[in-house]
Every structure is written in structure tokens, then in C-alpha cells.
Short mmCIF file of C-alpha atoms in Angstrom, two decimals:
data_model
loop_
_atom_site.label_atom_id
_atom_site.label_comp_id
_atom_site.label_asym_id
_atom_site.label_seq_id
_atom_site.Cartn_x
_atom_site.Cartn_y
_atom_site.Cartn_z
CA MET Q 1 18.51 -6.48 4.46
CA GLY Q 2 16.46 -8.70 2.05
CA ARG Q 3 16.22 -12.48 2.53
CA VAL Q 4 14.55 -15.30 0.65
CA TRP Q 5 13.05 -17.95 2.75
CA GLN Q 6 12.18 -21.48 2.13
CA ILE Q 7 8.85 -22.69 3.79
CA ALA Q 8 8.33 -26.38 4.03
CA PRO Q 9 4.80 -27.91 3.87
CA GLY Q 10 4.83 -28.35 7.60
CA GLY Q 11 5.58 -24.66 8.11
CA THR Q 12 9.25 -24.88 8.98
CA THR Q 13 11.29 -22.20 7.53
CA LYS Q 14 14.98 -21.52 6.58
CA VAL Q 15 16.85 -18.56 4.98
CA VAL Q 16 18.29 -19.63 1.58
CA ALA Q 17 19.78 -16.28 0.64
CA GLU Q 18 20.30 -12.86 2.39
CA ASN Q 19 21.98 -9.50 1.75
CA LEU Q 20 19.52 -8.84 -1.09
CA ASN Q 21 17.77 -5.42 -1.63
CA ALA Q 22 14.01 -5.39 -1.67
CA PRO Q 23 13.65 -8.82 -3.48
CA SER Q 24 10.30 -9.27 -5.19
CA ALA Q 25 9.39 -12.11 -7.57
CA ILE Q 26 10.89 -15.54 -7.33
CA ALA Q 27 10.65 -18.58 -9.58
CA LEU Q 28 12.30 -22.01 -9.92
CA ALA Q 29 14.46 -22.45 -13.01
CA THR Q 30 14.67 -25.65 -14.99
CA ASP Q 31 18.06 -26.42 -13.52
CA GLY Q 32 16.71 -26.34 -9.92
CA THR Q 33 18.09 -23.06 -8.95
CA LEU Q 34 15.99 -20.10 -7.80
CA VAL Q 35 15.69 -16.89 -9.86
CA VAL Q 36 14.77 -13.69 -8.02
CA ALA Q 37 14.05 -10.13 -9.04
CA ASP Q 38 16.25 -8.09 -6.74
CA THR Q 39 14.43 -4.91 -7.17
CA GLY Q 40 16.55 -2.57 -5.10
CA SER Q 41 19.74 -3.59 -6.80
CA HIS Q 42 18.30 -3.45 -10.34
CA THR Q 43 19.22 -6.99 -11.12
CA ILE Q 44 17.93 -10.44 -11.81
CA LYS Q 45 19.78 -13.01 -9.75
CA ARG Q 46 20.33 -16.78 -9.38
CA ILE Q 47 20.28 -18.60 -6.06
CA GLU Q 48 21.85 -22.01 -5.67
CA LEU Q 49 19.70 -23.63 -3.01
CA GLN Q 50 22.13 -26.01 -1.45
CA SER Q 51 25.07 -23.49 -1.13
CA GLY Q 52 23.07 -20.20 -0.93
CA ARG Q 53 25.61 -18.85 -3.51
CA VAL Q 54 24.04 -15.72 -5.31
CA THR Q 55 25.06 -14.54 -8.73
CA ILE Q 56 23.91 -11.98 -11.15
CA ILE Q 57 22.09 -13.13 -14.32
CA ALA Q 58 21.28 -9.70 -15.68
CA GLY Q 59 21.68 -6.16 -14.83
CA THR Q 60 24.40 -4.22 -13.08
CA GLU Q 61 24.40 -4.01 -9.19
CA ASN Q 62 22.83 -0.67 -7.84
CA ARG Q 63 22.78 0.82 -11.35
CA ALA Q 64 19.28 1.77 -12.89
CA GLY Q 65 18.93 2.13 -16.69
CA PHE Q 66 17.77 0.68 -19.94
CA THR Q 67 20.01 -1.31 -22.13
CA ASP Q 68 19.53 -4.58 -24.06
CA GLY Q 69 22.45 -6.89 -24.30
CA SER Q 70 24.42 -9.64 -22.57
CA GLY Q 71 23.86 -10.38 -18.91
CA MET Q 72 25.64 -7.68 -16.66
CA ALA Q 73 26.13 -5.45 -19.72
CA ALA Q 74 22.13 -4.90 -19.78
CA LEU Q 75 20.59 -2.37 -17.64
CA LEU Q 76 17.27 -2.81 -15.80
CA ASN Q 77 15.16 -0.49 -13.67
CA ALA Q 78 14.01 -1.97 -10.40
CA PRO Q 79 12.36 -5.08 -11.83
CA VAL Q 80 9.42 -6.53 -9.76
CA GLY Q 81 7.83 -9.22 -11.77
CA MET Q 82 9.49 -12.27 -13.15
CA ALA Q 83 8.56 -15.74 -14.59
CA VAL Q 84 10.67 -18.57 -16.01
CA SER Q 85 9.39 -20.67 -19.04
CA PRO Q 86 10.05 -24.37 -19.51
CA ASP Q 87 12.86 -23.69 -22.02
CA GLY Q 88 14.67 -21.61 -19.33
CA THR Q 89 13.74 -18.19 -20.82
CA ILE Q 90 13.17 -15.63 -17.91
CA PHE Q 91 10.48 -13.02 -18.63
CA ILE Q 92 10.76 -9.81 -16.70
CA ALA Q 93 8.37 -7.05 -15.66
CA ASP Q 94 11.07 -4.21 -15.83
CA THR Q 95 8.86 -2.02 -13.62
CA TYR Q 96 10.25 1.48 -13.76
CA ASN Q 97 11.37 1.16 -17.43
CA ASP Q 98 7.67 0.30 -18.22
CA ARG Q 99 8.73 -2.65 -20.31
CA ILE Q 100 8.46 -6.42 -20.71
CA ARG Q 101 11.75 -7.97 -21.27
CA ALA Q 102 13.17 -11.50 -21.73
CA ILE Q 103 16.51 -13.09 -20.87
CA ASP Q 104 17.32 -16.12 -22.94
CA ALA Q 105 19.30 -19.27 -21.88
CA GLN Q 106 22.54 -17.55 -23.11
CA GLY Q 107 21.79 -14.70 -20.85
CA MET Q 108 20.88 -12.21 -23.68
CA VAL Q 109 18.41 -9.53 -22.58
CA ARG Q 110 15.85 -8.21 -25.19
CA THR Q 111 12.84 -6.02 -25.05
CA ILE Q 112 9.49 -7.49 -26.03
CA ALA Q 113 7.12 -4.67 -25.46
CA GLY Q 114 6.93 -1.17 -23.84
CA GLY Q 115 8.56 2.31 -24.43
CA ASP Q 116 10.38 5.17 -22.87
CA GLU Q 117 7.56 6.69 -20.75
CA PRO Q 118 4.71 5.34 -18.76
CA GLY Q 119 1.35 5.26 -20.42
CA TYR Q 120 -1.43 3.16 -21.76
CA ARG Q 121 -1.60 1.89 -25.20
CA ASP Q 122 -2.50 -1.55 -26.94
CA ALA Q 123 -0.49 -2.13 -30.18
CA ALA Q 124 0.47 -4.64 -32.64
CA LYS Q 125 4.05 -3.67 -32.44
CA GLY Q 126 5.77 -4.03 -29.11
CA ALA Q 127 7.70 -0.86 -29.25
CA GLU Q 128 4.48 1.10 -29.63
CA ALA Q 129 2.56 -0.60 -26.74
CA ARG Q 130 2.71 1.33 -23.31
CA PHE Q 131 2.56 0.23 -19.74
CA ASP Q 132 2.62 2.03 -16.38
CA THR Q 133 4.73 0.43 -13.65
CA PRO Q 134 4.02 -3.26 -14.57
CA CYS Q 135 4.71 -5.47 -11.59
CA GLY Q 136 3.49 -9.05 -12.41
CA VAL Q 137 4.04 -11.44 -15.20
CA ALA Q 138 3.02 -15.06 -15.84
CA ILE Q 139 3.18 -17.44 -18.66
CA ASP Q 140 -0.27 -18.38 -19.92
CA LEU Q 141 -1.20 -21.96 -21.08
CA ASP Q 142 -0.76 -20.82 -24.82
CA GLY Q 143 2.75 -19.45 -24.22
CA THR Q 144 1.82 -15.74 -24.10
CA LEU Q 145 2.47 -13.53 -21.24
CA LEU Q 146 -0.17 -12.10 -18.89
CA VAL Q 147 0.99 -8.81 -17.22
CA ALA Q 148 -0.37 -7.05 -14.18
CA ASP Q 149 -0.05 -3.49 -15.34
CA THR Q 150 -0.12 -1.96 -11.86
CA GLY Q 151 -0.22 1.80 -12.74
CA ASN Q 152 -2.93 1.25 -15.35
CA HIS Q 153 -5.12 -0.99 -13.12
CA ARG Q 154 -5.40 -3.46 -15.96
CA LEU Q 155 -4.31 -6.90 -17.05
CA ARG Q 156 -2.65 -7.14 -20.44
CA ARG Q 157 -1.65 -10.04 -22.72
CA VAL Q 158 1.70 -9.74 -24.66
CA GLN Q 159 2.43 -12.09 -27.50
CA MET Q 160 6.12 -13.14 -28.10
CA ASP Q 161 6.25 -10.66 -31.02
CA GLY Q 162 5.34 -7.82 -28.69
CA ALA Q 163 1.68 -7.44 -29.68
CA THR Q 164 -0.21 -6.18 -26.70
CA THR Q 165 -3.92 -6.33 -25.81
CA THR Q 166 -5.93 -5.52 -22.67
CA ILE Q 167 -7.89 -8.53 -21.25
CA ALA Q 168 -9.33 -7.12 -18.20
CA GLY Q 169 -9.93 -3.75 -16.47
CA THR Q 170 -11.41 -0.41 -17.42
CA GLY Q 171 -8.46 1.58 -15.94
CA ALA Q 172 -10.73 3.02 -13.15
CA GLN Q 173 -9.01 2.23 -9.83
CA GLY Q 174 -11.23 0.19 -7.76
CA VAL Q 175 -12.54 -3.33 -6.78
CA LEU Q 176 -15.52 -3.96 -9.03
CA ASP Q 177 -16.48 -7.41 -10.30
CA GLY Q 178 -18.08 -8.00 -13.66
CA THR Q 179 -17.04 -8.88 -17.23
CA PRO Q 180 -13.45 -8.20 -18.20
CA GLN Q 181 -14.62 -5.15 -20.09
CA THR Q 182 -16.49 -3.64 -16.97
CA ALA Q 183 -14.42 -4.96 -14.03
CA SER Q 184 -11.84 -2.69 -12.30
CA PHE Q 185 -8.72 -3.40 -10.39
CA ASN Q 186 -6.71 -1.35 -7.74
CA GLU Q 187 -3.05 -1.83 -8.24
CA PRO Q 188 -2.97 -5.31 -9.56
CA THR Q 189 0.49 -6.58 -8.60
CA GLY Q 190 0.92 -10.46 -8.59
CA ILE Q 191 -0.46 -12.87 -11.08
CA ALA Q 192 -0.65 -16.75 -11.20
CA ILE Q 193 -2.26 -19.07 -13.66
CA GLU Q 194 -3.88 -22.61 -12.62
CA SER Q 195 -3.56 -25.50 -14.88
CA ASP Q 196 -7.24 -25.04 -16.03
CA GLY Q 197 -6.37 -21.44 -17.26
CA THR Q 198 -7.92 -19.73 -14.14
CA VAL Q 199 -5.99 -16.53 -13.52
CA TYR Q 200 -5.46 -15.31 -9.97
CA VAL Q 201 -4.48 -11.66 -9.24
CA THR Q 202 -3.40 -9.89 -6.13
CA ASP Q 203 -5.06 -6.42 -5.99
CA ALA Q 204 -2.71 -4.61 -3.61
CA GLY Q 205 -4.56 -1.33 -3.42
CA GLY Q 206 -7.96 -3.18 -2.89
CA SER Q 207 -6.39 -5.70 -0.33
CA ALA Q 208 -8.05 -8.39 -2.34
CA VAL Q 209 -7.35 -11.46 -4.31
CA ARG Q 210 -9.35 -11.53 -7.66
CA VAL Q 211 -9.94 -14.47 -9.92
CA CYS Q 212 -10.42 -14.08 -13.74
CA TYR Q 213 -12.02 -16.64 -15.82
CA LEU Q 214 -11.16 -15.88 -19.42
CA GLY Q 215 -12.98 -18.79 -21.29
CA PHE Q 216 -16.50 -19.06 -22.80
CA TRP Q 217 -18.26 -17.07 -20.12
CA PRO Q 218 -15.48 -14.59 -18.95
CA GLU Q 219 -15.71 -12.96 -15.59
CA VAL Q 220 -13.72 -11.13 -12.93
CA SER Q 221 -14.76 -11.78 -9.27
CA THR Q 222 -13.38 -11.19 -5.79
CA LEU Q 223 -12.06 -14.40 -4.25
CA ALA Q 224 -11.16 -13.08 -0.82
CA GLY Q 225 -10.44 -9.73 0.86
CA TYR Q 226 -12.03 -6.45 0.64
CA ALA Q 227 -11.41 -2.81 -0.20
CA ASN Q 228 -10.30 -2.10 3.23
CA ALA Q 229 -7.17 -3.73 4.69
CA GLY Q 230 -7.44 -5.98 7.61
CA LEU Q 231 -6.32 -9.26 9.07
CA ALA Q 232 -8.65 -12.29 9.58
CA ASP Q 233 -8.67 -15.82 8.73
CA GLY Q 234 -11.69 -18.07 8.08
CA THR Q 235 -14.14 -18.42 5.14
CA LEU Q 236 -13.57 -16.39 1.85
CA ASP Q 237 -16.10 -13.94 2.70
CA ARG Q 238 -14.75 -13.22 6.13
CA ALA Q 239 -10.99 -13.35 5.44
CA ARG Q 240 -9.23 -9.93 5.30
CA LEU Q 241 -5.89 -9.13 3.79
CA SER Q 242 -3.58 -6.13 3.68
CA ARG Q 243 -1.90 -5.16 0.34
CA PRO Q 244 -1.30 -8.74 -1.04
CA SER Q 245 1.52 -8.85 -3.50
CA GLY Q 246 2.83 -12.08 -4.64
CA VAL Q 247 0.50 -15.21 -5.52
CA ALA Q 248 1.22 -18.73 -6.61
CA VAL Q 249 -0.54 -22.09 -7.15
CA SER Q 250 1.10 -24.94 -5.40
CA SER Q 251 1.40 -28.49 -6.99
CA ASP Q 252 -1.30 -29.83 -4.68
CA GLY Q 253 -3.82 -27.07 -5.65
CA LYS Q 254 -3.41 -24.53 -2.81
CA LEU Q 255 -3.37 -20.80 -3.55
CA LEU Q 256 -0.59 -19.23 -1.73
CA ILE Q 257 -0.53 -15.41 -0.95
CA ALA Q 258 2.25 -13.09 0.17
CA ASP Q 259 0.05 -10.88 2.41
CA SER Q 260 2.57 -8.01 2.41
CA GLY Q 261 0.93 -5.57 4.65
CA ASN Q 262 0.35 -8.18 7.24
CA ARG Q 263 3.88 -9.70 6.83
CA LEU Q 264 2.36 -13.22 6.48
CA VAL Q 265 2.24 -16.04 4.09
CA ARG Q 266 -1.48 -17.15 3.66
CA ALA Q 267 -3.12 -20.04 1.97
CA VAL Q 268 -6.58 -20.57 0.45
CA LEU Q 269 -7.30 -24.32 1.15
CA ARG Q 270 -10.08 -26.45 -0.17
CA GLU Q 271 -12.35 -27.94 2.54
CA GLY Q 272 -10.84 -30.78 4.53
CA ASN Q 273 -7.20 -29.85 3.32
CA ALA Q 274 -6.34 -27.73 6.32
CA GLN Q 275 -2.76 -26.75 6.91
CA GLY Q 276 -1.19 -24.15 9.18
CA ALA Q 277 -3.22 -22.68 11.88
CA GLU Q 278 -6.22 -20.21 11.82
CA LEU Q 279 -5.26 -17.02 13.49
CA THR Q 280 -6.88 -16.21 16.81
CA ARG Q 281 -7.56 -12.65 18.13
CA GLU Q 282 -4.57 -13.21 20.45
CA ASN Q 283 -2.34 -14.16 17.42
CA ILE Q 284 -3.38 -11.05 15.51
CA GLU Q 285 -2.62 -8.73 18.47
CA ALA Q 286 0.83 -10.24 18.90
CA LEU Q 287 1.60 -9.68 15.14
CA ARG Q 288 0.68 -5.88 15.38
CA LEU Q 289 3.35 -3.32 15.65
CA LYS Q 290 2.94 -1.67 19.10
CA ALA Q 291 3.18 2.05 19.60
CA SER Q 292 5.67 1.58 22.51
CA ASP Q 293 7.90 -0.46 20.15
CA PHE Q 294 7.72 1.98 17.35
CA ARG Q 295 8.61 4.87 19.77
CA ALA Q 296 11.68 2.94 21.08
CA GLN Q 297 13.09 2.58 17.47
CA ALA Q 298 12.70 6.30 16.49
CA GLU Q 299 15.09 8.98 17.35
CA PRO Q 300 13.62 12.27 18.76
CA ARG Q 301 12.82 14.66 16.11
CA TRP Q 302 9.98 16.71 14.37
CA PRO Q 303 9.31 16.30 10.68
CA TYR Q 304 10.91 19.76 10.07
CA ASP Q 305 14.19 21.38 10.65
CA PRO Q 306 15.56 22.25 13.19
CA PRO Q 307 14.49 18.65 14.38
CA GLU Q 308 14.32 19.65 18.13
CA LYS Q 309 12.21 22.77 17.71
CA THR Q 310 8.77 22.08 19.35
CA ARG Q 311 5.79 22.60 16.90
CA GLU Q 312 2.08 22.92 17.38
CA VAL Q 313 -0.20 19.89 16.91
CA ALA Q 314 -3.36 20.83 14.93
CA ALA Q 315 -5.16 17.66 14.79
CA THR Q 316 -4.75 14.13 16.43
CA PHE Q 317 -5.61 10.52 15.86
CA GLY Q 318 -9.21 9.40 15.90
CA GLU Q 319 -10.96 12.77 15.43
CA ILE Q 320 -14.13 12.82 13.38
CA ARG Q 321 -13.45 14.88 10.32
CA GLY Q 322 -16.19 16.91 8.56
CA GLU Q 323 -19.97 16.46 8.82
CA ILE Q 324 -21.63 13.05 8.67
CA ASN Q 325 -24.60 12.88 6.43
CA GLU Q 326 -27.35 10.31 6.85
CA GLY Q 327 -26.27 7.04 5.55
CA GLU Q 328 -22.57 7.88 5.52
CA ASP Q 329 -19.94 6.41 7.66
CA ALA Q 330 -17.69 8.50 9.81
CA TRP Q 331 -14.34 9.55 8.47
CA PHE Q 332 -11.92 9.13 11.51
CA HIS Q 333 -8.57 11.19 11.19
CA ASN Q 334 -5.72 8.56 11.08
CA GLY Q 335 -2.67 10.73 11.75
CA LEU Q 336 -1.18 13.73 13.44
CA ASP Q 337 -1.33 17.31 11.72
CA VAL Q 338 1.81 19.37 12.27
CA PRO Q 339 1.41 22.93 10.91
CA GLY Q 340 4.41 24.54 9.00
CA ALA Q 341 5.00 27.22 6.56
CA TYR Q 342 3.99 27.05 2.85
CA GLY Q 343 6.87 25.44 0.95
CA GLU Q 344 8.74 24.22 4.25
CA THR Q 345 10.71 21.07 3.82
CA ALA Q 346 9.26 18.05 5.40
CA ARG Q 347 11.60 15.36 6.58
CA ILE Q 348 11.38 11.70 7.54
CA VAL Q 349 11.34 11.13 11.23
CA ARG Q 350 12.90 7.56 11.09
CA SER Q 351 14.83 5.50 8.60
CA GLU Q 352 12.52 3.56 6.31
CA LYS Q 353 12.48 1.96 2.75
CA ILE Q 354 9.88 2.48 0.16
CA LEU Q 355 8.21 -0.94 -0.50
CA ARG Q 356 5.15 0.07 -2.48
CA PRO Q 357 5.78 0.07 -6.18
CA LEU Q 358 3.38 2.99 -6.39
CA GLY Q 359 4.51 4.77 -3.21
CA VAL Q 360 3.38 8.26 -4.32
CA GLU Q 361 -0.23 9.04 -5.02
CA GLY Q 362 -2.42 12.06 -5.57
CA VAL Q 363 0.29 14.04 -7.41
CA GLY Q 364 -0.72 17.76 -7.89
CA GLY Q 365 -3.69 17.59 -5.42
CA ALA Q 366 -4.18 18.72 -2.01
CA ARG Q 367 -3.73 15.23 -0.65
CA GLU Q 368 -0.48 14.27 -2.47
CA ARG Q 369 1.35 11.83 -0.44
CA ILE Q 370 4.11 9.32 0.05
CA ARG Q 371 3.71 5.94 1.98
CA PHE Q 372 6.55 4.17 3.59
CA PRO Q 373 5.84 0.75 5.34
CA THR Q 374 5.12 2.36 8.78
CA LEU Q 375 5.04 6.12 8.10
CA GLY Q 376 2.92 8.27 5.76
CA TYR Q 377 3.15 11.93 4.76
CA VAL Q 378 0.24 13.84 3.24
CA HIS Q 379 -0.26 17.34 1.83
CA LEU Q 380 3.26 17.56 0.24
CA ARG Q 381 4.88 18.33 -3.10
CA VAL Q 382 6.76 14.99 -2.93
CA GLY Q 383 10.39 15.27 -4.02
CA ARG Q 384 10.18 18.88 -5.04
CA ASP Q 385 10.27 22.54 -3.82
CA GLN Q 386 7.52 25.04 -3.69
CA ASP Q 387 8.06 26.03 -7.25
CA ASP Q 388 7.77 22.32 -8.40
CA GLY Q 389 11.57 22.16 -9.05
CA VAL Q 390 12.84 18.56 -8.33
CA PHE Q 391 15.18 17.94 -5.46
CA ASP Q 392 18.85 17.23 -6.22
CA ASP Q 393 18.03 13.57 -5.40
CA ASP Q 394 17.79 10.76 -8.08
CA ARG Q 395 15.39 8.90 -5.85
CA PHE Q 396 12.57 11.19 -7.02
CA ILE Q 397 11.63 10.77 -10.72
CA LEU Q 398 9.24 13.39 -12.04
CA ARG Q 399 7.06 13.35 -15.07
CA ARG Q 400 5.83 16.63 -16.70
CA ASP Q 401 3.19 17.27 -19.37
CA ASP Q 402 4.08 19.45 -22.43
CA ASN Q 403 3.45 22.54 -20.47
CA GLY Q 404 5.88 21.53 -17.78
CA LYS Q 405 3.26 20.68 -15.22
CA VAL Q 406 4.19 17.89 -12.86
CA ILE Q 407 1.82 14.97 -13.59
CA GLY Q 408 3.67 12.12 -11.83
CA VAL Q 409 6.35 11.34 -9.14
CA ARG Q 410 8.01 8.00 -8.72
CA VAL Q 411 10.05 6.78 -5.94
CA ARG Q 412 11.18 3.17 -6.79
CA ARG Q 413 10.57 0.29 -4.70
CA GLY Q 414 13.52 -0.39 -2.51
CA ALA Q 415 14.67 3.25 -2.32
CA GLN Q 416 16.16 3.87 1.29
CA PHE Q 417 15.55 6.97 3.28
CA LYS Q 418 17.46 7.93 6.50
CA ALA Q 419 16.09 9.94 9.42
CA GLY Q 420 16.16 13.53 8.64
CA GLU Q 421 16.20 13.24 4.81
CA ALA Q 422 13.83 15.41 2.90
CA VAL Q 423 10.75 13.86 1.38
CA GLY Q 424 8.91 17.02 0.01
CA THR Q 425 7.66 20.46 0.84
CA LEU Q 426 4.31 21.60 2.17
CA ASN Q 427 1.64 22.42 -0.23
CA ASN Q 428 -1.15 24.97 0.27
CA GLN Q 429 -2.54 23.00 3.19
CA ASN Q 430 0.32 24.32 5.32
CA HIS Q 431 0.70 21.17 7.43
CA VAL Q 432 1.95 17.66 7.23
CA HIS Q 433 -0.48 14.91 8.05
CA LEU Q 434 1.95 12.25 9.66
CA ILE Q 435 0.61 8.75 9.71
CA ALA Q 436 2.35 6.25 12.15
CA GLY Q 437 1.78 2.56 11.71
CA ARG Q 438 1.09 0.04 8.95
CA THR Q 439 -1.81 0.40 6.60
CA GLY Q 440 -4.92 -0.75 8.24
CA SER Q 441 -3.41 -0.80 11.84
CA GLU Q 442 -2.35 2.84 12.28
CA PHE Q 443 -1.86 4.14 15.82
CA ASN Q 444 -1.67 7.52 17.64
CA ALA Q 445 1.50 9.23 16.45
CA LEU Q 446 1.82 10.97 19.84
CA ALA Q 447 2.29 7.68 21.44
CA ALA Q 448 4.65 6.12 18.76
CA LEU Q 449 6.95 9.20 18.05
CA GLU Q 450 9.43 10.96 20.23
CA LEU Q 451 8.50 14.60 19.46
CA PRO Q 452 10.83 16.89 21.57
CA GLY Q 453 9.16 19.34 23.88
CA VAL Q 454 5.70 17.82 23.59
CA LYS Q 455 3.72 18.53 26.90
CA ASP Q 456 0.08 18.23 27.80
CA THR Q 457 -1.07 19.40 31.18
CA VAL Q 458 -4.34 20.92 29.92
CA ALA Q 459 -7.41 18.80 30.94
CA PRO Q 460 -10.02 18.01 28.23
CA ILE Q 461 -13.09 20.19 28.07
CA ILE Q 462 -16.59 18.80 27.81
CA GLU Q 463 -18.77 21.58 26.33
CA LYS Q 464 -22.08 22.72 27.86
CA ASP Q 465 -24.85 20.18 27.28
CA GLY Q 466 -21.96 18.13 25.53
CA VAL Q 467 -23.10 14.70 26.88
CA ARG Q 468 -26.35 13.25 25.33
CA LEU Q 469 -27.87 9.74 25.65
CA PHE Q 470 -30.04 8.17 22.85
CA ASP Q 471 -31.84 4.94 22.51
CA ARG Q 472 -31.42 2.52 19.59
CA ASP Q 473 -34.01 4.30 17.53
CA GLY Q 474 -32.32 7.76 17.90
CA LYS Q 475 -34.73 9.12 20.55
CA GLU Q 476 -32.82 11.16 23.24
CA PHE Q 477 -33.16 10.34 26.89
CA GLY Q 478 -33.74 13.53 28.97
CA ALA Q 479 -33.70 15.82 26.09
CA PRO Q 480 -33.46 19.54 27.47
CA LEU Q 481 -36.88 21.18 27.02
CA SER Q 482 -34.96 24.15 25.38
CA SER Q 483 -33.56 21.98 22.61
CA LYS Q 484 -34.17 23.36 19.24
CA ASN Q 485 -32.82 20.28 17.50
CA SER Q 486 -35.89 19.46 15.37
CA ARG Q 487 -34.21 16.27 14.04
CA GLN Q 488 -34.30 14.63 17.42
CA GLU Q 489 -37.74 13.27 18.69
CA LYS Q 490 -38.15 13.97 22.39
CA SER Q 491 -38.50 11.06 24.63
CA ALA Q 492 -41.24 10.71 27.19
CA ASP Q 493 -38.67 10.67 30.07
CA GLU Q 494 -38.41 13.67 32.32
CA PRO Q 495 -36.01 16.51 30.93
CA MET Q 496 -32.43 16.59 31.94
CA VAL Q 497 -31.57 18.58 34.98
CA VAL Q 498 -27.92 19.34 36.07
CA GLY Q 499 -27.10 17.17 39.01
CA LYS Q 500 -30.27 15.06 38.83
CA PRO Q 501 -29.95 11.45 37.35
CA ILE Q 502 -32.13 10.40 34.32
CA THR Q 503 -33.54 6.96 33.65
CA VAL Q 504 -32.27 5.01 30.59
CA ARG Q 505 -33.39 1.59 29.44
CA GLY Q 506 -32.22 -0.73 26.67
CA ASP Q 507 -29.39 -0.17 24.38
CA VAL Q 508 -27.87 3.31 24.96
CA ARG Q 509 -25.69 5.44 22.67
CA ILE Q 510 -23.66 8.11 24.30
CA THR Q 511 -22.35 11.19 22.35
CA VAL Q 512 -19.97 13.66 23.65
CA ARG Q 513 -18.98 17.01 22.45
CA ALA Q 514 -15.57 17.66 23.94
CA TYR Q 515 -12.05 18.79 22.87
CA ASP Q 516 -8.53 18.83 24.23
CA GLN Q 517 -5.61 21.30 24.03
CA MET Q 518 -1.86 20.98 24.58
CA ASP Q 519 0.71 23.28 26.15
CA GLY Q 520 2.11 25.85 23.83
CA ASN Q 521 -0.90 25.44 21.17
CA ALA Q 522 -2.82 28.49 20.12
CA ALA Q 523 -6.11 28.94 21.94
CA ARG Q 524 -8.01 28.27 18.80
CA ARG Q 525 -6.69 24.67 18.45
CA ARG Q 526 -9.28 22.13 19.58
CA LEU Q 527 -8.02 18.57 19.41
CA GLY Q 528 -9.81 15.37 19.61
CA LEU Q 529 -9.54 13.14 22.72
#
């Protein structure tokens, strides 16, 4: 159930509308009503703030499509972005139609720019321009539109006659500052413009807020956040976000951010203008979803059919994956690997709704995946069988090249899945990598899911000479005399002897080679602790 909330300057809140379906952008209209892009219902709606009455401005409830025309005769396709001009015109990022559209004061819907398929093309004629899942739209000071072209990882400018140009972003997916021609974005989603022309962009995939200066010395820089999702208040260089979506500039100059992954509204404040409260470690822990709560909400089942049939577990949360080369960070496994047969159907283990505009990634690769708010499935053919045939399910929208190869899969923001429904089939990795928890705060799926028949009475095994102690410089304490590891410099301490203590001093790093097993697993399975 989607709601729209009103948050007063002092932090008090109230619900002004409910029973919406994945509402996204909101904006005040010139008559004092609130306009909302109700993405999941494929409509633009108006909310009367005093009464809470909700009416449809454009689109047909729960019917996706593309048609220009009057009000409810027009069809939209899960619009996410929206802005209202001073003359009352409503501009729409019609996200899954890959078009920019407008609703005039009489309720007539027309298309300004974009075409029948996602793509990337600047053009003098609006019908020839191409977008890929545009999610944000704002009205610039000169009356043109700025568009967060999410799937293309670019910012675009659209004139009222439809002429479209790129103003920032190379198309490479990443968080790279620089000139507009060299900077990169990672799923730019929301966009807001300050009175001096400064442009703010929420980079959802990069968990960052970017700032664009488009004047005499154009530049794109990162205002707050970093490439890795997190949660921290404080100075801009220390603050962390998780998939921010909406952004707005308040009348008193605050930058307001919808920090979607953390389910918070955040503010960037000038020094001495503090409002709200800085989050403490205790606050952050209280906000996190707990594995025990997650488990209580899930019905007992495995991600395959029959749901009660016990499966092997091939890898667990927190394992080190692959070799770590010098200067590289460790890659920790963030999910549970559950083996299955090639082409076997993977099913969602609890009811969830897709909220990411780009919920499917890596199509055609070994790590093709779909991400729900608190679940992730990796190593699938999303929405299709082992022969790349699409499921009989209109929630999955496939795009193929001229040779029939699948090159894209869409699942619209707002699509609802019930526990047990199919999300895809296993690719050549022959297992599903099942993630439990929100992005940036995942937890052990064994603790979070009710998996029938799971049993572990096997004690962990520490391998021979599996415990080693090192000082801060990498020298090993009590290195065995027989050690042939030439990369380790032997310390001057006595060699390690079983049963005899060794002397350590200063900072000590402990490394352990150990593994665990579970009842019913093949003997070759070695799981992380």
C-alpha cells in the first residue's frame, strides 16, 4: 500500500493519501493540490491536501500502454518522474515508454520526445530522440526540461519542440567527477534545480548525490555519498546514502533527499542551520532490518519446487571468494548458494514488490540478476526458460536484437510478486545466489529464511596448521620451521610447537583456514564459518 506523507519543518508527519501503488515523484500544482506519479497504477493523480481525495489526471488505472489523448483516454507506462510548470503544465518521464510527455491545463496528453524502444540518440526532432528508462524530470530556468536518463546514465536536455541533447555523462556506468563530457553517472534518478541554476542529481546506483554546474566553468562533482551504499550522517565527506531517489530544494535552501535504500528523508544543511537529529550508532542499528524479524515474516520454503524439499547449501554468507591479490580488497560472499539443475525454475521465497526502476541487471551474463527490496536472485535467466523463451507473464518485458538474442529484460517498478511465483530459470552456474536483506545491510540467509529440513550438527573443522599469527608488518609469529611460504618473512621468535604457547607482542593479525559442513551436504562441500 503506497502512501504520501507530509513532513512539517519540525519533523512531525501525517499521511495525506494512501492506497496508491508505488508512488514516485510528487509536486505541488499551482492550485495548491499535490500531483503524484503513481507508478504501479500507470497514472498521474491529483491529491486534495485538505480532504485527501485522490483523482486521476491522466492514464487508466492498472493499464499500461502508450496513447496520447485526453485524460483517462491516454495511456502511460509506469511513469516515475514528474514536474509541474508555473502555467500548470505537467511534464512526465513516462519511464517504460521511454518518452517525455506533457499534460496541459485541459488534461490533454502529448508526447514531446522519445520513441517506441529504449535506446540512446540525440536528435533535433523529438520523435527521433531515444531514452532508456528515464526517471527524473525538472524544469530549468530557461523553461527547457532536464531529464535523468537512468538507463543511459546521462543527463539530457529537452526543448519544448522535442529537440534533445546530452548535457552530461559518457554513458559509462560509474561515479566519476569531471567535466560534463568526461563525468559518469550510475543510474541517475532524481533531479532538482536551484534558483542559481545549480543542478542536483541523485545517483541511485552510486548511492551518491551529484552536483552539476552548467555555466561558464561546467563541472560535475560528488556532493555526498560514495559508490558503496551505507548509512551515516555528518559532514559531506563522511555521510553515506543507500540508493537515493528523490531530491528537492526547499524554499529556505535545504537540499532534501529521499534516501530510499535507508527508508529515510535526509537533508543537506548549511552550517548553523541544523534541523532534525544526527543519527547515532544506536539509531542506525534500530533502523536496520533484523534477520529474526525477516524470518518471522517469511513462509517456510526453498527457492524451487517442491518448496519443502531440502536442498544442499553450496556457499554461505561471509565467505572469501577467489584469490586476493596484493593491493586488492577481499570479496566477501553476500548470499546463500543453493544448487539446482540447469534450467530449473527459481521462485521467490516471500512476497515482494519491485521498487528499482532497473530491477534486472547483467542480462545474458553469468551474473544476470533481479533485485527486490529485501531479496536478490543471481545466476538466472530472468523471466524466461532455458531456451530464452519468455514466461507467460506480462510482468517480464524482453528486448531482443535482430538475431533474436535477448539483450534486455524489464520488470517495471511497482510489479508485485507473491511467494512461490517464478522469477527465472537457472543459467549455466547451476545454482541460485540468494541474497537476504537490503542493499548495503545484507545478512545471513540461513538466519533470515525458514528453509525446511535445514540441519547442522557437524562441527567446524580447522585445517592442519590452520591458525597463524602475524604482526602489523606481516611477519609471522612462531612460523613453523618447515614452512615453504617464501612470501612470509620468519620472525625471530621460537618456532610454533603443538601444545606450546608462543609469545606475541603489539598488534596481532589472526588468520584461520577452516570450513564448515551441514547435514546432508556432499562431502566435497566446504562452507564458510
